[in-house]
Coordinates of C-alpha atoms (C1' of nucleotides) in Angstrom, one line a residue:
Chain A
M3 CA -98.4 -43.9 -131.8
I4 CA -95.8 -41.2 -131.9
E5 CA -97.8 -39.6 -134.1
K6 CA -101.0 -39.6 -131.8
T7 CA -98.9 -38.4 -128.8
L8 CA -97.9 -35.2 -130.8
H9 CA -101.1 -34.8 -132.1
A10 CA -102.5 -35.0 -128.2
L11 CA -100.0 -32.8 -126.9
T12 CA -100.1 -29.8 -129.5
E13 CA -103.3 -28.6 -128.2
P14 CA -102.7 -26.0 -125.1
R15 CA -105.9 -27.0 -123.4
R16 CA -104.9 -30.5 -123.7
R17 CA -101.9 -29.9 -122.2
D18 CA -103.4 -28.3 -119.3
I19 CA -106.1 -30.9 -118.7
L20 CA -102.6 -33.2 -118.6
S21 CA -101.5 -31.1 -115.8
L22 CA -104.8 -31.4 -114.1
V23 CA -105.0 -35.3 -113.9
H24 CA -101.2 -35.8 -112.9
D25 CA -101.6 -36.0 -109.5
G26 CA -104.5 -38.2 -109.6
E27 CA -108.2 -38.6 -111.2
L28 CA -110.8 -36.2 -111.9
T29 CA -114.3 -36.6 -113.4
S30 CA -115.2 -34.8 -116.8
S31 CA -116.8 -32.3 -115.2
A32 CA -114.3 -31.6 -112.6
I33 CA -112.4 -30.6 -115.4
A34 CA -114.2 -29.1 -117.3
S35 CA -114.9 -26.6 -114.6
H36 CA -111.2 -25.2 -114.9
F37 CA -111.8 -24.0 -118.2
E38 CA -114.1 -21.2 -119.7
I39 CA -114.9 -23.6 -122.6
T40 CA -118.1 -26.0 -122.7
A41 CA -118.1 -30.0 -121.2
P42 CA -118.5 -31.4 -124.8
A43 CA -115.4 -29.7 -125.9
I44 CA -113.7 -31.2 -123.2
S45 CA -115.4 -34.6 -123.5
Q46 CA -113.4 -34.2 -127.0
H47 CA -110.2 -33.3 -125.7
L48 CA -110.7 -36.5 -123.2
K49 CA -111.2 -38.7 -126.1
V50 CA -108.1 -37.7 -128.0
L51 CA -106.1 -38.0 -124.8
E52 CA -107.3 -41.0 -124.3
E53 CA -106.9 -42.7 -127.7
S54 CA -103.6 -41.4 -127.6
G55 CA -102.9 -42.9 -124.3
L56 CA -102.3 -40.1 -122.3
V57 CA -104.8 -40.8 -119.8
V58 CA -106.9 -43.8 -119.0
V59 CA -110.9 -43.5 -117.8
R60 CA -112.2 -45.3 -114.9
R61 CA -116.4 -45.6 -114.8
D62 CA -118.1 -45.6 -111.7
G63 CA -122.2 -45.0 -112.2
T64 CA -122.4 -41.9 -114.7
K65 CA -119.3 -40.5 -113.6
R66 CA -115.9 -40.9 -115.4
Y67 CA -112.9 -40.7 -113.6
Y68 CA -109.6 -39.1 -115.4
R69 CA -106.2 -39.5 -114.7
M70 CA -102.8 -39.6 -116.4
R71 CA -101.3 -42.6 -118.0
K72 CA -97.1 -42.1 -117.7
E73 CA -96.3 -44.8 -120.1
G74 CA -98.1 -42.5 -122.9
F75 CA -95.2 -40.6 -122.9
A76 CA -92.7 -43.5 -123.6
D77 CA -92.8 -43.3 -127.3
L78 CA -92.5 -40.1 -127.7
R79 CA -89.7 -39.9 -125.3
A80 CA -87.5 -42.5 -127.2
Y81 CA -88.5 -40.5 -129.9
I82 CA -86.6 -37.3 -128.8
D83 CA -83.7 -39.3 -127.3
R84 CA -83.1 -40.5 -130.4
F85 CA -82.1 -37.2 -131.8
W86 CA -81.1 -36.3 -127.9
D87 CA -78.6 -38.7 -126.6
D88 CA -76.0 -38.7 -129.3
S89 CA -75.6 -34.7 -129.1
L90 CA -75.0 -35.3 -125.6
L91 CA -72.9 -38.3 -126.3
R92 CA -70.6 -35.8 -128.5
L93 CA -70.9 -32.9 -125.8
K94 CA -69.2 -35.8 -123.8
E95 CA -66.5 -36.7 -126.7
A96 CA -66.0 -33.1 -127.0
A97 CA -65.2 -32.6 -123.1
E98 CA -63.1 -35.8 -123.2
A99 CA -61.0 -34.6 -126.4
E100 CA -60.8 -31.1 -124.4
E101 CA -59.0 -32.9 -121.1
R102 CA -57.0 -35.1 -123.5
R103 CA -55.9 -31.7 -125.1
K104 CA -55.2 -30.2 -121.4
K105 CA -52.7 -32.8 -120.5
Chain B
M7 CA -91.3 -22.4 -127.2
I8 CA -92.7 -26.0 -126.3
E9 CA -95.4 -24.7 -128.2
K10 CA -93.5 -24.4 -131.5
T11 CA -91.8 -27.5 -131.2
L12 CA -94.6 -29.6 -131.0
H13 CA -96.3 -27.7 -133.9
A14 CA -93.2 -28.8 -136.0
L15 CA -93.1 -31.9 -135.0
T16 CA -96.8 -33.0 -135.4
E17 CA -96.6 -32.8 -139.2
P18 CA -95.0 -35.9 -140.4
R19 CA -92.9 -34.6 -143.6
R20 CA -91.2 -32.5 -141.2
R21 CA -90.1 -35.5 -139.0
D22 CA -89.0 -37.1 -142.3
I23 CA -87.2 -34.0 -143.0
L24 CA -85.4 -34.0 -139.8
S25 CA -84.1 -37.4 -140.4
L26 CA -83.0 -36.6 -143.5
V27 CA -80.6 -33.5 -142.0
H28 CA -80.0 -35.3 -138.8
D29 CA -76.4 -36.3 -140.0
G30 CA -75.4 -33.8 -141.9
E31 CA -76.5 -30.8 -144.0
L32 CA -78.7 -30.3 -147.2
T33 CA -79.9 -28.1 -149.8
S34 CA -83.1 -27.2 -150.2
S35 CA -83.9 -29.0 -153.1
A36 CA -82.1 -32.1 -152.2
I37 CA -84.4 -32.3 -149.3
A38 CA -87.0 -32.0 -152.1
S39 CA -86.1 -34.7 -154.1
H40 CA -87.0 -37.2 -151.5
F41 CA -90.8 -36.0 -151.7
E42 CA -93.5 -36.2 -154.1
I43 CA -94.8 -32.6 -152.7
T44 CA -93.4 -29.4 -154.5
A45 CA -90.5 -27.8 -153.8
P46 CA -92.6 -24.4 -152.4
A47 CA -93.9 -26.9 -149.8
I48 CA -90.7 -28.4 -148.7
S49 CA -89.6 -24.5 -148.3
Q50 CA -92.4 -23.9 -145.9
H51 CA -91.7 -26.8 -144.1
L52 CA -88.1 -25.7 -143.4
K53 CA -89.2 -22.2 -142.2
V54 CA -91.4 -24.0 -139.6
L55 CA -88.7 -26.2 -138.4
E56 CA -86.3 -23.1 -138.8
E57 CA -88.6 -20.6 -136.4
S58 CA -89.0 -23.8 -133.7
G59 CA -85.5 -23.8 -134.0
L60 CA -84.9 -27.3 -134.6
V61 CA -83.2 -26.9 -138.0
V62 CA -80.5 -24.3 -138.8
V63 CA -79.5 -22.7 -142.3
R64 CA -76.3 -21.7 -143.3
R65 CA -76.4 -20.1 -146.9
D66 CA -73.7 -20.3 -149.6
G67 CA -74.4 -18.6 -152.5
T68 CA -77.9 -19.1 -154.1
K69 CA -78.0 -22.7 -152.1
R70 CA -79.2 -23.2 -148.7
Y71 CA -77.8 -26.0 -146.6
Y72 CA -80.2 -27.2 -143.9
R73 CA -79.0 -29.4 -140.8
M74 CA -80.5 -30.4 -137.4
R75 CA -80.2 -28.5 -134.3
K76 CA -80.5 -31.0 -131.5
E77 CA -80.9 -28.0 -128.8
G78 CA -84.1 -27.6 -130.3
F79 CA -85.5 -30.5 -128.3
A80 CA -84.3 -29.5 -125.0
D81 CA -87.5 -27.8 -124.0
L82 CA -89.8 -30.6 -124.8
R83 CA -87.7 -33.2 -123.3
A84 CA -87.7 -31.4 -119.9
Y85 CA -91.7 -31.1 -120.5
I86 CA -91.9 -34.7 -121.2
D87 CA -89.7 -35.4 -118.3
R88 CA -92.1 -33.2 -115.8
F89 CA -94.3 -36.3 -116.2
W90 CA -92.3 -39.0 -116.8
D91 CA -90.4 -38.0 -113.6
D92 CA -92.1 -37.3 -110.3
S93 CA -90.8 -34.0 -109.8
L94 CA -92.0 -30.9 -108.1
L95 CA -91.4 -29.0 -111.4
R96 CA -94.8 -30.3 -112.2
L97 CA -96.0 -28.0 -109.8
K98 CA -94.7 -25.0 -111.9
E99 CA -96.7 -26.4 -114.9
A100 CA -100.1 -26.7 -113.0
A101 CA -99.8 -22.9 -112.2
E102 CA -98.8 -21.9 -115.6
A103 CA -101.9 -23.8 -116.8
E104 CA -103.7 -22.1 -114.1
E105 CA -102.1 -18.5 -115.4
R106 CA -103.5 -19.5 -119.2
R107 CA -107.2 -20.5 -117.9
K108 CA -107.8 -17.1 -115.9
K109 CA -106.6 -15.0 -119.3
Chain C
dC17 C1' -141.8 -45.6 -115.0
dA18 C1' -140.7 -40.7 -115.4
dC19 C1' -136.8 -37.6 -113.7
dT20 C1' -132.4 -36.2 -112.7
dT21 C1' -127.4 -36.1 -113.4
dA22 C1' -122.7 -37.2 -115.7
dA23 C1' -121.0 -37.5 -119.7
dT24 C1' -121.1 -38.3 -125.0
dT25 C1' -122.1 -38.3 -129.6
dT26 C1' -123.9 -35.3 -133.6
dA27 C1' -124.0 -31.6 -137.1
dG28 C1' -122.8 -27.3 -138.1
dT29 C1' -119.5 -23.2 -138.3
dG30 C1' -114.9 -20.4 -138.5
dT31 C1' -109.9 -21.2 -138.6
dC32 C1' -106.1 -22.4 -139.8
dA33 C1' -102.6 -25.3 -142.2
dA34 C1' -100.8 -27.8 -145.9
dC35 C1' -101.0 -28.1 -150.3
dT36 C1' -100.5 -25.8 -155.7
dT37 C1' -99.2 -23.0 -159.0
dA38 C1' -97.9 -18.3 -160.3
dA39 C1' -94.9 -14.8 -159.4
dT40 C1' -90.5 -12.8 -157.2
dT41 C1' -86.0 -12.4 -155.1
dA42 C1' -81.0 -13.0 -154.8
dA43 C1' -76.2 -15.0 -156.3
dT44 C1' -73.7 -16.0 -160.3
dG45 C1' -71.9 -16.4 -164.9
dA46 C1' -72.3 -15.7 -170.2
Chain D
dT2 C1' -77.3 -6.7 -168.8
dC3 C1' -79.3 -10.6 -169.7
dA4 C1' -80.2 -15.3 -168.5
dT5 C1' -79.7 -19.4 -165.3
dT6 C1' -80.1 -21.8 -161.0
dA7 C1' -81.7 -21.9 -155.8
dA8 C1' -85.1 -20.9 -153.2
dT9 C1' -88.6 -18.3 -151.4
dT10 C1' -92.9 -15.6 -151.0
dA11 C1' -97.6 -15.0 -152.7
dA12 C1' -102.3 -16.2 -153.9
dG13 C1' -105.9 -19.5 -153.6
dT14 C1' -108.0 -23.8 -152.3
dT15 C1' -109.0 -28.1 -149.5
dG16 C1' -109.3 -30.7 -145.9
dA17 C1' -108.8 -31.1 -140.3
dC18 C1' -109.8 -29.3 -136.2
dA19 C1' -111.5 -26.9 -132.2
dC20 C1' -115.4 -24.9 -130.8
dT21 C1' -121.0 -24.5 -130.5
dA22 C1' -126.2 -25.8 -129.1
dA23 C1' -128.8 -29.6 -129.6
dA24 C1' -129.9 -34.7 -129.2
dT25 C1' -128.5 -38.6 -127.0
dT26 C1' -126.8 -42.5 -124.3
dA27 C1' -126.3 -44.2 -119.6
dA28 C1' -127.0 -44.8 -114.8
dG29 C1' -129.0 -44.2 -110.9
dT30 C1' -133.2 -42.3 -108.0
dG31 C1' -138.2 -40.9 -106.4

DNA sequence: CACTTAATTTAGTGTCAACTTAATTAATGA
DNA sequence: TCATTAATTAAGTTGACACTAAATTAAGTG
């Protein structure tokens, strides 16, 4: 899952798309109107984003509304925290050691 | 920077390398011994990791010791948190995306 | 049933990234 | 200085992927 999340996020336009659908849902063509590339290219990006779980789609007639799916970031966030958190822990420990040294 | 971080992390072997050098430093060849691919391939991965800021290297004679650099995750973590937490900083993202689209 | 709108899928192209082997750099020791 | 060890850089191959234009699906509407 983290594999797909990272792959989806690495492409800059997909990150831009995510910013666009963060606040609310937008149709495929509404999203495409913000870019210079063609609608099929956007559609392909949306597919990658959807398969990664970073966006969800709602169908209404011929239109498809995309919006961000926050929980899609959970796994990647947890992965990073495995590296990040104990560095914070060590900073905390160092600070505490420093405190003790001062006294 | 987040660009380079994501690119570095997306390749599975580079994530494996990061796990290896998480706890302490290892030489290039010690790292390579954990994989089936050749030493030059590992060297190339290490270069990408170093340029992304996710590892640092210490030279001693002909050997080069690599270790993880936790601060390298900071930007990516902040990026994810902008989506994860509802924050006004998200507006900054949108503005930056708009700038990129204009170019 | 055509016709239109919205979007996707298909097929093909150019670029880039992850390998390989071979050559090269760099430090050290006989 | 020559040889050895550690690692990287160089050159070339292959496969993946972000595009494009064209064809296709799907859901209304006259």
